[in-house]
PDB file of C-alpha atoms in Angstrom:
ATOM      1  CA  UNK J   1      66.467  71.051 103.682  1.00 52.00           C
ATOM      2  CA  UNK J   2      69.009  69.433 104.619  1.00 55.00           C
ATOM      3  CA  UNK J   3      71.471  71.642 102.535  1.00 56.00           C
ATOM      4  CA  UNK J   4      70.512  74.567 104.333  1.00 54.00           C
ATOM      5  CA  UNK J   5      72.690  74.202 107.799  1.00 55.00           C
ATOM      6  CA  UNK J   6      75.450  73.554 106.078  1.00 55.00           C
ATOM      7  CA  UNK J   7      75.073  77.119 103.506  1.00 53.00           C
ATOM      8  CA  UNK J   8      74.646  79.131 107.117  1.00 56.00           C
ATOM      9  CA  UNK J   9      77.900  77.555 108.231  1.00 59.00           C
ATOM     10  CA  UNK J  10      79.416  78.363 105.339  1.00 58.00           C
ATOM     11  CA  UNK J  11      77.899  81.983 104.806  1.00 67.00           C
ATOM     12  CA  UNK J  12      78.723  82.253 109.032  1.00 67.00           C
ATOM     13  CA  UNK J  13      82.627  81.401 108.236  1.00 66.00           C
ATOM     14  CA  UNK J  14      82.566  83.713 105.315  1.00 59.00           C
ATOM     15  CA  UNK J  15      81.597  86.317 106.883  1.00 60.00           C
ATOM     16  CA  UNK J  16      84.489  85.110 109.947  1.00 59.00           C
ATOM     17  CA  UNK J  17      87.433  85.478 107.151  1.00 54.00           C
ATOM     18  CA  UNK J  18      85.520  89.022 105.647  1.00 58.00           C
ATOM     19  CA  UNK J  19      85.141  90.477 109.212  1.00 57.00           C
ATOM     20  CA  UNK J  20      88.918  89.496 110.007  1.00 55.00           C
ATOM     21  CA  UNK J  21      89.960  91.075 106.262  1.00 54.00           C
ATOM     22  CA  UNK J  22      88.496  94.313 107.474  1.00 54.00           C
ATOM     23  CA  UNK J  23      89.898  94.378 110.602  1.00 52.00           C
ATOM     24  CA  UNK J  24      93.320  93.298 109.238  1.00 49.00           C
ATOM     25  CA  UNK J  25      92.884  95.902 106.740  1.00 47.00           C
ATOM     26  CA  UNK J  26      91.730  98.852 109.387  1.00 45.00           C
ATOM     27  CA  UNK J  27      94.670  98.015 111.949  1.00 43.00           C
ATOM     28  CA  UNK J  28      97.630  98.030 108.647  1.00 42.00           C
ATOM     29  CA  UNK J  29      95.917 101.414 107.854  1.00 44.00           C
ATOM     30  CA  UNK J  30      96.279 102.536 111.555  1.00 42.00           C
ATOM     31  CA  UNK J  31      99.804 101.063 111.489  1.00 40.00           C
ATOM     32  CA  UNK J  32     100.616 103.043 108.907  1.00 42.00           C
ATOM     33  CA  UNK J  33      99.091 106.166 110.235  1.00 42.00           C
ATOM     34  CA  UNK J  34     100.895 105.619 113.176  1.00 45.00           C
ATOM     35  CA  UNK J  35     104.156 105.567 111.189  1.00 48.00           C
ATOM     36  CA  UNK J  36     103.613 109.071 109.174  1.00 57.00           C
ATOM     37  CA  UNK J  37     106.140 111.836 108.992  1.00 64.00           C
ATOM     38  CA  UNK J  38     107.332 113.330 112.072  1.00 74.00           C
ATOM     39  CA  UNK J  39     108.404 116.564 110.889  1.00 86.00           C
ATOM     40  CA  UNK J  40     106.437 118.413 107.710  1.00 89.00           C
ATOM     41  CA  UNK J  41     108.607 117.909 104.609  1.00 92.00           C
ATOM     42  CA  UNK J  42     110.641 120.900 103.421  1.00 91.00           C
ATOM     43  CA  UNK J  43     110.215 122.524 107.256  1.00 94.00           C
ATOM     44  CA  UNK J  44     113.503 123.895 108.661  1.00 96.00           C
ATOM     45  CA  UNK J  45     115.053 121.261 110.678  1.00 97.00           C
ATOM     46  CA  UNK J  46     115.270 122.118 114.419  1.00 97.00           C
ATOM     47  CA  UNK J  47     119.133 122.942 115.579  1.00 97.00           C
ATOM     48  CA  UNK J  48     120.508 120.883 117.705  1.00 97.00           C
ATOM     49  CA  UNK J  49     124.051 120.168 119.470  1.00 97.00           C
ATOM     50  CA  UNK J  50     124.818 116.090 120.960  1.00 97.00           C
ATOM     51  CA  UNK J  51     127.812 115.439 123.275  1.00 96.00           C
ATOM     52  CA  UNK J  52     129.625 112.057 121.606  1.00 95.00           C
ATOM     53  CA  UNK J  53     131.483 109.462 123.054  1.00 92.00           C
ATOM     54  CA  UNK J  54     135.626 110.127 122.472  1.00 90.00           C
ATOM     55  CA  UNK J  55     135.106 112.980 119.987  1.00 93.00           C
ATOM     56  CA  UNK J  56     134.211 116.403 120.163  1.00 96.00           C
ATOM     57  CA  UNK J  57     130.095 117.530 120.400  1.00 97.00           C
ATOM     58  CA  UNK J  58     128.422 117.670 117.156  1.00 97.00           C
ATOM     59  CA  UNK J  59     126.253 120.873 116.079  1.00 97.00           C
ATOM     60  CA  UNK J  60     123.778 120.583 113.344  1.00 98.00           C
ATOM     61  CA  UNK J  61     124.920 123.730 111.686  1.00 97.00           C
ATOM     62  CA  UNK J  62     128.668 121.906 111.062  1.00 97.00           C
ATOM     63  CA  UNK J  63     126.998 119.520 108.831  1.00 98.00           C
ATOM     64  CA  UNK J  64     125.452 121.974 106.093  1.00 96.00           C
ATOM     65  CA  UNK J  65     125.779 120.968 102.533  1.00 97.00           C
ATOM     66  CA  UNK J  66     125.644 117.487 103.556  1.00 98.00           C
ATOM     67  CA  UNK J  67     122.550 115.422 103.394  1.00 98.00           C
ATOM     68  CA  UNK J  68     122.319 114.005 107.537  1.00 98.00           C
ATOM     69  CA  UNK J  69     120.250 111.005 108.292  1.00 98.00           C
ATOM     70  CA  UNK J  70     119.381 111.632 111.765  1.00 98.00           C
ATOM     71  CA  UNK J  71     118.144 108.460 113.843  1.00 98.00           C
ATOM     72  CA  UNK J  72     116.209 108.371 117.541  1.00 97.00           C
ATOM     73  CA  UNK J  73     117.248 105.027 119.178  1.00 97.00           C
ATOM     74  CA  UNK J  74     117.879 103.310 122.345  1.00 97.00           C
ATOM     75  CA  UNK J  75     119.786 100.585 123.662  1.00 97.00           C
ATOM     76  CA  UNK J  76     116.976  99.033 125.015  1.00 96.00           C
ATOM     77  CA  UNK J  77     114.728  99.720 121.916  1.00 97.00           C
ATOM     78  CA  UNK J  78     114.613  96.029 119.845  1.00 97.00           C
ATOM     79  CA  UNK J  79     113.629  98.036 116.815  1.00 97.00           C
ATOM     80  CA  UNK J  80     116.358 100.326 116.771  1.00 97.00           C
ATOM     81  CA  UNK J  81     119.168  97.467 117.314  1.00 96.00           C
ATOM     82  CA  UNK J  82     117.446  95.691 114.284  1.00 97.00           C
ATOM     83  CA  UNK J  83     117.258  99.147 111.926  1.00 97.00           C
ATOM     84  CA  UNK J  84     120.833 100.125 113.126  1.00 98.00           C
ATOM     85  CA  UNK J  85     123.128  97.732 111.855  1.00 98.00           C
ATOM     86  CA  UNK J  86     122.091  98.371 107.860  1.00 97.00           C
ATOM     87  CA  UNK J  87     121.485 101.945 108.615  1.00 98.00           C
ATOM     88  CA  UNK J  88     125.051 102.590 109.628  1.00 98.00           C
ATOM     89  CA  UNK J  89     125.973 100.474 106.158  1.00 98.00           C
ATOM     90  CA  UNK J  90     123.777 102.273 104.027  1.00 98.00           C
ATOM     91  CA  UNK J  91     124.819 105.361 105.092  1.00 98.00           C
ATOM     92  CA  UNK J  92     128.812 104.489 104.410  1.00 98.00           C
ATOM     93  CA  UNK J  93     128.068 103.361 101.417  1.00 98.00           C
ATOM     94  CA  UNK J  94     126.053 106.651 100.405  1.00 98.00           C
ATOM     95  CA  UNK J  95     128.669 108.818 102.568  1.00 98.00           C
ATOM     96  CA  UNK J  96     130.918 109.462  99.465  1.00 98.00           C
ATOM     97  CA  UNK J  97     128.110 111.170  97.698  1.00 98.00           C
ATOM     98  CA  UNK J  98     127.748 113.606 101.147  1.00 98.00           C
ATOM     99  CA  UNK J  99     125.420 111.622 103.453  1.00 98.00           C
ATOM    100  CA  UNK J 100     126.209 111.011 107.116  1.00 98.00           C
ATOM    101  CA  UNK J 101     124.477 109.893 110.156  1.00 98.00           C
ATOM    102  CA  UNK J 102     123.900 111.133 113.978  1.00 98.00           C
ATOM    103  CA  UNK J 103     122.343 108.173 115.620  1.00 98.00           C
ATOM    104  CA  UNK J 104     120.888 110.271 119.418  1.00 98.00           C
ATOM    105  CA  UNK J 105     120.309 108.177 122.375  1.00 97.00           C
ATOM    106  CA  UNK J 106     117.419 108.443 124.243  1.00 95.00           C
ATOM    107  CA  UNK J 107     118.686 106.145 127.260  1.00 94.00           C
ATOM    108  CA  UNK J 108     117.700 107.672 130.311  1.00 92.00           C
ATOM    109  CA  UNK J 109     120.022 110.694 131.290  1.00 89.00           C
ATOM    110  CA  UNK J 110     121.748 109.427 134.558  1.00 92.00           C
ATOM    111  CA  UNK J 111     123.263 106.211 132.638  1.00 94.00           C
ATOM    112  CA  UNK J 112     123.068 107.266 129.227  1.00 95.00           C
ATOM    113  CA  UNK J 113     126.710 107.737 128.640  1.00 95.00           C
ATOM    114  CA  UNK J 114     127.515 104.253 130.051  1.00 96.00           C
ATOM    115  CA  UNK J 115     124.617 102.646 128.132  1.00 96.00           C
ATOM    116  CA  UNK J 116     125.283 103.898 124.987  1.00 97.00           C
ATOM    117  CA  UNK J 117     129.238 102.642 125.773  1.00 96.00           C
ATOM    118  CA  UNK J 118     128.539  99.621 126.528  1.00 97.00           C
ATOM    119  CA  UNK J 119     126.773  98.969 123.443  1.00 97.00           C
ATOM    120  CA  UNK J 120     129.288 100.356 121.744  1.00 97.00           C
ATOM    121  CA  UNK J 121     131.593  97.375 122.476  1.00 96.00           C
ATOM    122  CA  UNK J 122     128.990  95.237 120.425  1.00 96.00           C
ATOM    123  CA  UNK J 123     128.392  97.526 117.374  1.00 97.00           C
ATOM    124  CA  UNK J 124     132.261  99.392 117.108  1.00 97.00           C
ATOM    125  CA  UNK J 125     130.820 100.677 113.486  1.00 97.00           C
ATOM    126  CA  UNK J 126     128.084 102.892 115.523  1.00 97.00           C
ATOM    127  CA  UNK J 127     131.030 104.798 117.570  1.00 96.00           C
ATOM    128  CA  UNK J 128     131.492 107.393 114.451  1.00 97.00           C
ATOM    129  CA  UNK J 129     127.940 108.225 114.645  1.00 97.00           C
ATOM    130  CA  UNK J 130     126.941 107.735 118.131  1.00 97.00           C
ATOM    131  CA  UNK J 131     125.663 110.731 120.137  1.00 97.00           C
ATOM    132  CA  UNK J 132     123.817 111.551 123.261  1.00 97.00           C
ATOM    133  CA  UNK J 133     120.558 112.951 123.432  1.00 94.00           C
ATOM    134  CA  UNK J 134     118.545 115.148 125.352  1.00 93.00           C
ATOM    135  CA  UNK J 135     115.017 114.976 125.658  1.00 93.00           C
ATOM    136  CA  UNK J 136     114.786 118.675 124.417  1.00 95.00           C
ATOM    137  CA  UNK J 137     116.344 117.687 121.267  1.00 96.00           C
ATOM    138  CA  UNK J 138     113.526 114.640 121.008  1.00 94.00           C
ATOM    139  CA  UNK J 139     110.683 117.336 121.436  1.00 94.00           C
ATOM    140  CA  UNK J 140     112.083 119.619 119.076  1.00 95.00           C
ATOM    141  CA  UNK J 141     111.792 116.939 116.595  1.00 96.00           C
ATOM    142  CA  UNK J 142     108.400 115.709 117.521  1.00 94.00           C
ATOM    143  CA  UNK J 143     109.416 112.226 118.487  1.00 94.00           C
ATOM    144  CA  UNK J 144     107.073 110.280 120.222  1.00 93.00           C
ATOM    145  CA  UNK J 145     108.442 106.939 119.042  1.00 93.00           C
ATOM    146  CA  UNK J 146     111.489 104.819 118.541  1.00 95.00           C
ATOM    147  CA  UNK J 147     113.411 104.870 116.385  1.00 96.00           C
ATOM    148  CA  UNK J 148     112.685 107.964 114.469  1.00 96.00           C
ATOM    149  CA  UNK J 149     114.643 108.872 111.596  1.00 97.00           C
ATOM    150  CA  UNK J 150     114.754 111.972 110.114  1.00 97.00           C
ATOM    151  CA  UNK J 151     116.381 112.900 106.369  1.00 98.00           C
ATOM    152  CA  UNK J 152     117.633 116.269 106.480  1.00 98.00           C
ATOM    153  CA  UNK J 153     118.854 117.973 102.637  1.00 98.00           C
ATOM    154  CA  UNK J 154     122.098 119.463 102.141  1.00 97.00           C
ATOM    155  CA  UNK J 155     119.922 122.960 102.769  1.00 96.00           C
ATOM    156  CA  UNK J 156     119.100 121.531 106.073  1.00 97.00           C
ATOM    157  CA  UNK J 157     115.651 120.996 105.311  1.00 97.00           C
ATOM    158  CA  UNK J 158     113.894 118.017 106.362  1.00 97.00           C
ATOM    159  CA  UNK J 159     113.261 115.590 103.144  1.00 97.00           C
ATOM    160  CA  UNK J 160     112.184 112.872 105.166  1.00 96.00           C
ATOM    161  CA  UNK J 161     110.826 111.953 108.266  1.00 95.00           C
ATOM    162  CA  UNK J 162     109.359 108.270 109.712  1.00 95.00           C
ATOM    163  CA  UNK J 163     108.296 106.881 112.894  1.00 94.00           C
ATOM    164  CA  UNK J 164     108.625 103.427 113.860  1.00 93.00           C
ATOM    165  CA  UNK J 165     111.615 101.001 111.949  1.00 95.00           C
ATOM    166  CA  UNK J 166     112.429 102.379 108.730  1.00 95.00           C
ATOM    167  CA  UNK J 167     113.536  99.389 105.610  1.00 96.00           C
ATOM    168  CA  UNK J 168     116.589  99.899 104.277  1.00 97.00           C
ATOM    169  CA  UNK J 169     114.853 100.392 100.844  1.00 96.00           C
ATOM    170  CA  UNK J 170     112.952 103.200 102.433  1.00 96.00           C
ATOM    171  CA  UNK J 171     116.149 104.625 103.869  1.00 97.00           C
ATOM    172  CA  UNK J 172     117.850 104.218  99.892  1.00 98.00           C
ATOM    173  CA  UNK J 173     114.657 106.146  98.775  1.00 97.00           C
ATOM    174  CA  UNK J 174     114.652 109.021 101.323  1.00 97.00           C
ATOM    175  CA  UNK J 175     118.746 109.483 100.988  1.00 98.00           C
ATOM    176  CA  UNK J 176     118.326 109.455  96.586  1.00 98.00           C
ATOM    177  CA  UNK J 177     115.580 111.920  97.184  1.00 97.00           C
ATOM    178  CA  UNK J 178     117.350 114.247  99.273  1.00 97.00           C
ATOM    179  CA  UNK J 179     120.425 113.938  97.177  1.00 97.00           C
ATOM    180  CA  UNK J 180     118.538 115.300  93.821  1.00 94.00           C
ATOM    181  CA  UNK J 181     116.386 118.393  95.793  1.00 83.00           C
TER     182      UNK J 181
END
């Protein structure tokens, strides 16, 4: 009879770990569910025209024939700031294959130009890709969280979309797919 309480205690500990694992699995599944496609694959990418800093405005239609990575980000967003360096370096690597990046800022409109210009001082490699967004563009792209990434194929269709911080390997996989579609 002396061994019974430790067994019950062990069962409670085991049960606790099983429940913790199940809760963790559910939370991971929930996180994956939140990081689902922003736009349906193969849908036509919504048109947009964006202002840029010290460059002429950019129209999505002018990029026809290229694979376009559209990144919705903000200067105040830590995952966005983490993602931008490898997104820029990966796109630069893929540029000879016909890939480009449009990094659309979702900073508040009244101070957006100043915030992005200030941010570019610390990340000048973003300059050729930085664009000033408007809420309508994010709404058309169904952006509900930052960062969000949409890869548009050469024909103007959504090849991949993702809400949340993408990894470099995900981006490479999406670009390789878009280049072969």
